[in-house]
Amino acid sequence: MSERQRPGREQPRQHEQHEQHEQHEQHGNEDSAHVATTQTPLTGPGSAATSPVGNGAGTGTRFTRILGALTLVAMGVLALFALVISPPDVVQGETVRILYAHVGTVWVAYLAFVVTAVSSAAYLWKRTSSLTWDRIAGASAEIGVLFMAITLLTGSLWGRITWGTFWVWDARVTTTAFLFITYIGYLAVRGLGGTHQQRARRSAVVALLAVLEIPLVHFSVRIWRSVHQDASVATGNTDVKLDDTMLFTLLLATVAFSMLYVWYVLHRQRVLHLQDLLDDKGLDLALAERRSEGRPDASAAAPTTAASTPTATVSAASTVPTKDPVS
Amino acid sequence: MDHAGFIFASYIAAFGGSAALAWYVVRRGRALGRQLPDEDKPWI
């Protein structure tokens, strides 16, 4: 998790370094032309791109490895129950097997979009404002979009068998597609550029607006006449008319996909953390190279007016002849 | 099994899509992790 959430586990130097990054992101980048989402390659002698600086460790930890192994096991058991053990439905027959994947993925998509909204609110709230929340929101939204796409695809395949067509302009299907497109727009907004803080602020506002669509999608089958079936389990009463094995498989699907979601978010928000750091370091490196290019010429031409800012350095360098005037 | 093609296509989409994203995320994390020192990885 973030440096602010686990300060006790860090070395003092690390903590100081991360604080500098946070301050740089919060203040320094506001005035710079830093494009946060552009992955600036670290080129140049001794840069990170040419020589690995870490020990090659990625985003995994002991916890994520254990969680990943458990998720794999859960997915295997789910496939076994969904495709082999659970009985066919009285009405739908074998087609019901598609719904175990469909319900599991739509559950994760809803969960991901709600987490995106909560994380965005946590970022906007001054007491908890941290770019870690923004990265969690971004990671969660990416995963939500993927699972929503899978939901639409599996629903479409189920619809082809049950309704005779891959797509109907039904209230539930249409609002779900609208929700999917909205979060693609959210990801596009995240990629607009600007500083990390600008990206976080604007995408947080979009996330808080987009999440309002979820109740509309969920209750669309009750608000409008719909060919999509209503809830089978979350009906509000305890009398669930579903075979025990089918109910177990359905719950197993939600648990297995939820575990997968947690694993994804942990890894993905760490990847975003690394990307942000590389953006910052790429900017610092570019500025340092620019300063080192301008400094000798500028000092030779006007040593008493040594430029202290990059802009002044560049302008001074541009007015100086390329040849040494003494020689 | 009736409609086996549709059923297996659904599970290939669900499991295959999940696996593809997992592979991408881990690979990207390793690639970026090589470019940064371990001090920049607070989870280690």
XYZ file of C-alpha atoms in Angstrom:
371
model
C 0.000 0.000 0.000
C 1.046 3.597 0.064
C 3.899 5.158 1.883
C 1.464 7.164 3.974
C -0.514 4.179 5.021
C 2.510 2.204 6.185
C 5.093 4.670 7.345
C 6.262 2.400 10.151
C 7.614 -0.231 7.760
C 9.858 2.095 5.846
C 13.405 3.147 6.388
C 13.807 6.843 7.232
C 15.511 7.528 3.895
C 12.683 5.889 2.038
C 10.087 7.881 3.894
C 11.903 11.116 3.191
C 12.219 10.217 -0.470
C 8.550 9.447 -0.819
C 7.562 12.605 0.976
C 9.654 14.497 -1.537
C 7.814 12.755 -4.341
C 4.455 13.609 -2.824
C 5.470 17.242 -2.382
C 6.819 17.313 -5.899
C 3.545 15.947 -7.188
C 1.476 18.342 -5.124
C 3.380 21.571 -5.714
C 6.229 21.344 -8.153
C 4.336 19.777 -10.982
C 1.535 22.280 -10.905
C 3.734 24.838 -12.622
C 5.631 22.499 -14.860
C 4.649 21.128 -18.220
C 4.752 17.632 -16.812
C 2.494 15.157 -18.531
C 1.647 12.643 -15.871
C 0.372 9.834 -17.988
C 3.131 9.943 -20.559
C 5.730 7.370 -19.767
C 8.907 9.304 -20.237
C 11.680 6.917 -21.148
C 14.739 7.265 -18.993
C 17.464 7.621 -21.546
C 20.980 8.859 -21.214
C 24.144 7.534 -19.651
C 23.599 5.639 -16.445
C 19.871 5.998 -16.636
C 17.469 3.380 -15.403
C 16.530 2.304 -18.895
C 20.048 1.206 -19.708
C 20.976 -0.381 -16.399
C 18.635 -2.066 -13.938
C 18.780 -0.265 -10.612
C 16.613 -2.556 -8.523
C 16.910 -6.257 -7.873
C 14.215 -6.912 -10.458
C 11.442 -7.153 -7.884
C 8.059 -6.350 -9.350
C 4.775 -5.709 -7.629
C 4.390 -9.069 -5.920
C 4.619 -9.784 -2.219
C 4.219 -12.896 -0.129
C 0.582 -11.963 0.476
C -0.239 -11.488 -3.211
C 1.474 -14.747 -4.099
C -0.584 -16.643 -1.519
C -3.731 -14.824 -2.618
C -2.934 -15.609 -6.250
C -2.502 -19.305 -5.504
C -5.770 -19.412 -3.541
C -7.541 -17.581 -6.373
C -6.275 -20.118 -8.894
C -7.585 -22.943 -6.726
C -10.934 -21.181 -6.294
C -11.198 -20.641 -10.058
C -10.460 -24.294 -10.708
C -13.133 -25.413 -8.252
C -15.540 -22.915 -9.785
C -14.941 -24.312 -13.277
C -15.530 -27.819 -11.944
C -18.815 -26.916 -10.267
C -20.041 -24.591 -13.008
C -19.316 -26.910 -15.940
C -19.607 -30.385 -14.438
C -21.125 -30.795 -10.967
C -24.019 -28.303 -10.879
C -27.240 -29.630 -12.437
C -28.922 -28.158 -15.512
C -31.793 -25.768 -14.895
C -35.376 -26.969 -15.291
C -36.227 -24.152 -17.706
C -32.888 -22.993 -19.152
C -31.170 -26.375 -19.309
C -27.398 -26.254 -19.760
C -27.504 -22.562 -20.626
C -27.615 -21.720 -16.933
C -23.903 -22.556 -16.740
C -23.111 -19.295 -18.531
C -24.736 -17.379 -15.685
C -22.141 -18.466 -13.125
C -19.508 -16.556 -15.094
C -21.948 -13.763 -15.926
C -23.033 -13.098 -12.329
C -19.488 -13.416 -10.948
C -18.071 -10.891 -13.396
C -20.879 -8.363 -13.068
C -20.528 -8.534 -9.300
C -16.842 -7.658 -9.575
C -17.583 -4.863 -12.052
C -20.081 -3.277 -9.629
C -17.642 -3.746 -6.745
C -14.809 -2.191 -8.756
C -16.856 0.865 -9.698
C -17.994 1.411 -6.106
C -14.385 1.110 -4.891
C -13.391 3.629 -7.566
C -15.974 6.073 -6.223
C -15.019 5.544 -2.560
C -11.314 5.931 -3.337
C -12.038 9.060 -5.344
C -14.001 10.524 -2.444
C -11.120 9.655 -0.101
C -8.748 11.487 -2.432
C -10.929 14.585 -2.628
C -11.388 14.698 1.143
C -8.514 16.818 2.450
C -7.856 14.693 5.540
C -7.181 11.558 3.541
C -5.972 13.105 0.305
C -3.216 10.983 -1.174
C -2.345 9.912 -4.689
C -2.540 6.323 -3.468
C -6.326 6.684 -3.414
C -6.230 7.957 -6.972
C -4.157 4.977 -8.076
C -6.515 2.552 -6.350
C -9.427 4.274 -8.102
C -7.714 4.018 -11.479
C -6.706 0.400 -10.978
C -10.181 -0.548 -9.825
C -11.856 1.179 -12.771
C -9.621 -0.624 -15.272
C -10.561 -3.962 -13.765
C -14.227 -2.974 -13.645
C -14.197 -2.122 -17.349
C -12.639 -5.469 -18.219
C -15.175 -7.412 -16.162
C -18.052 -5.344 -17.488
C -16.915 -6.210 -21.022
C -16.873 -9.898 -20.078
C -20.333 -9.494 -18.545
C -21.726 -7.992 -21.748
C -20.092 -10.743 -23.801
C -21.345 -13.619 -21.670
C -24.785 -12.004 -21.469
C -24.831 -11.673 -25.219
C -24.001 -15.366 -25.665
C -26.690 -16.303 -23.150
C -29.158 -14.007 -24.926
C -28.468 -15.645 -28.295
C -29.629 -18.973 -26.874
C -32.474 -17.692 -24.703
C -33.835 -14.722 -26.658
C -32.646 -15.770 -30.098
C -30.496 -12.673 -30.581
C -27.133 -11.427 -29.366
C -28.464 -7.987 -28.465
C -31.742 -6.401 -27.447
C -32.330 -2.765 -26.562
C -33.641 -3.839 -23.202
C -33.494 -1.524 -20.178
C -30.953 -3.620 -18.243
C -28.765 -4.390 -21.235
C -28.786 -0.815 -22.503
C -28.040 0.779 -19.125
C -25.236 -1.740 -18.566
C -23.716 -0.825 -21.923
C -24.066 2.842 -20.985
C -22.277 2.184 -17.686
C -19.497 0.386 -19.554
C -19.034 3.311 -21.957
C -19.084 5.785 -19.075
C -16.142 4.071 -17.386
C -14.247 3.891 -20.668
C -14.719 7.649 -20.651
C -13.407 7.758 -17.080
C -10.244 5.958 -18.209
C -9.945 8.376 -21.118
C -10.174 11.302 -18.694
C -7.363 9.747 -16.656
C -5.238 9.721 -19.792
C -5.776 13.363 -20.685
C -2.444 14.461 -19.263
C -1.468 17.171 -16.815
C 0.060 16.664 -13.424
C -0.723 13.693 -11.202
C -2.842 15.962 -9.020
C -4.781 17.323 -11.976
C -5.400 13.795 -13.224
C -6.552 12.723 -9.768
C -8.899 15.668 -9.221
C -10.679 15.559 -12.544
C -11.028 11.777 -12.626
C -12.312 11.727 -9.033
C -15.159 14.052 -9.980
C -16.043 11.873 -12.973
C -15.958 8.737 -10.800
C -18.350 10.242 -8.257
C -20.804 11.093 -11.032
C -20.417 7.778 -12.870
C -21.181 5.637 -9.827
C -24.695 7.100 -9.725
C -25.511 4.946 -12.746
C -25.135 1.692 -10.815
C -28.499 1.931 -8.968
C -30.105 2.830 -12.277
C -28.669 -0.334 -13.868
C -29.583 -2.527 -10.917
C -33.175 -1.311 -10.597
C -33.803 -0.913 -14.317
C -35.573 -4.284 -14.435
C -38.095 -2.961 -11.907
C -38.396 0.601 -13.174
C -38.989 -0.362 -16.802
C -40.497 -3.406 -18.454
C -37.562 -5.669 -19.185
C -36.923 -9.042 -20.761
C -33.942 -9.446 -18.430
C -34.769 -11.579 -15.437
C -35.001 -10.076 -11.963
C -32.710 -11.055 -9.073
C -32.774 -14.740 -8.129
C -30.818 -14.599 -4.855
C -30.731 -10.989 -3.635
C -34.499 -10.711 -3.541
C -34.832 -9.244 -0.092
C -36.368 -12.327 1.526
C -34.683 -15.466 2.826
C -36.716 -17.905 0.762
C -34.350 -18.483 -2.151
C -35.872 -20.871 -4.686
C -32.639 -22.272 -6.037
C -31.023 -25.693 -5.962
C -28.368 -25.920 -3.213
C -25.566 -26.840 -5.625
C -26.523 -24.045 -7.979
C -26.648 -21.564 -5.105
C -23.237 -22.755 -3.863
C -21.761 -22.399 -7.362
C -23.179 -18.906 -7.687
C -21.707 -17.835 -4.341
C -18.417 -19.538 -5.168
C -18.290 -17.511 -8.394
C -18.705 -14.230 -6.518
C -16.050 -15.207 -3.949
C -13.540 -16.443 -6.545
C -13.900 -13.393 -8.765
C -13.728 -11.101 -5.715
C -10.423 -12.698 -4.692
C -9.174 -12.152 -8.221
C -10.259 -8.520 -8.021
C -8.306 -7.914 -4.784
C -5.230 -9.514 -6.331
C -5.582 -7.308 -9.429
C -6.022 -4.072 -7.494
C -2.982 -4.711 -5.316
C -0.771 -5.343 -8.316
C -2.221 -2.738 -10.632
C -2.091 0.178 -8.184
C 1.563 -0.685 -7.524
C 2.217 -0.619 -11.256
C 0.591 2.815 -11.403
C 2.770 3.905 -8.451
C 5.890 2.844 -10.359
C 4.679 4.580 -13.516
C 4.134 7.826 -11.621
C 7.610 7.620 -10.091
C 9.164 7.010 -13.497
C 7.266 9.999 -14.867
C 8.707 12.159 -12.092
C 12.214 10.812 -12.537
C 11.990 11.235 -16.290
C 11.045 14.867 -15.790
C 13.838 15.425 -13.279
C 16.336 13.796 -15.627
C 15.193 15.888 -18.590
C 15.483 19.096 -16.547
C 18.917 18.106 -15.272
C 20.129 17.369 -18.802
C 18.745 20.693 -19.993
C 20.509 22.538 -17.192
C 23.796 20.734 -17.827
C 23.575 21.633 -21.526
C 23.078 25.341 -20.856
C 25.308 25.921 -17.836
C 28.865 26.037 -19.375
C 27.878 28.384 -22.201
C 25.817 30.582 -19.918
C 28.602 30.876 -17.357
C 31.135 31.647 -20.075
C 29.009 34.417 -21.541
C 27.743 36.019 -18.365
C 29.165 34.491 -15.214
C 27.643 37.121 -12.939
C 24.129 36.466 -14.197
C 24.069 32.731 -13.774
C 20.536 31.609 -14.391
C 18.812 29.929 -11.527
C 15.805 28.730 -13.424
C 15.650 26.307 -16.333
C 13.883 28.855 -18.535
C 16.515 31.489 -17.885
C 19.276 28.939 -18.461
C 17.890 27.944 -21.821
C 17.359 31.525 -22.956
C 20.881 32.476 -21.892
C 22.350 29.498 -23.686
C 20.484 30.275 -26.862
C 22.065 33.734 -27.134
C 25.625 32.529 -26.659
C 27.807 31.521 -29.631
C 28.535 27.820 -29.831
C 32.285 28.465 -30.197
C 34.371 29.595 -27.241
C 34.912 33.387 -27.776
C 38.405 33.230 -26.196
C 39.733 30.663 -28.637
C -24.163 -30.795 -23.404
C -26.453 -28.489 -25.421
C -24.995 -25.194 -26.630
C -21.525 -26.301 -25.562
C -19.895 -23.805 -27.928
C -21.630 -20.840 -26.312
C -20.947 -22.115 -22.805
C -17.251 -22.740 -23.403
C -16.918 -19.414 -25.234
C -18.276 -17.698 -22.124
C -15.735 -19.368 -19.858
C -12.892 -18.767 -22.290
C -13.837 -15.069 -22.284
C -14.089 -14.923 -18.491
C -11.038 -16.978 -17.576
C -8.997 -16.030 -20.622
C -9.653 -12.309 -20.179
C -8.765 -12.520 -16.501
C -5.586 -14.472 -17.221
C -4.541 -12.040 -19.948
C -4.919 -9.057 -17.635
C -3.068 -10.855 -14.837
C -0.205 -11.685 -17.196
C -0.026 -8.090 -18.431
C -0.086 -6.598 -14.923
C 2.650 -8.878 -13.571
C 4.811 -8.379 -16.645
C 4.403 -4.607 -16.540
C 5.198 -4.558 -12.826
C 8.409 -6.494 -13.390
C 9.442 -4.277 -16.306
C 8.902 -1.105 -14.292
C 10.414 -2.668 -11.173
C 13.705 -3.198 -12.996
C 13.949 0.530 -13.727
C 13.510 1.681 -10.140
C 15.432 0.964 -6.956
C 13.779 -1.072 -4.257
C 13.556 2.042 -2.067
C 10.796 3.209 -4.403
C 8.723 0.098 -3.694
C 7.154 0.552 -0.254
C 5.473 -2.871 -0.425
C 8.821 -4.697 -0.338
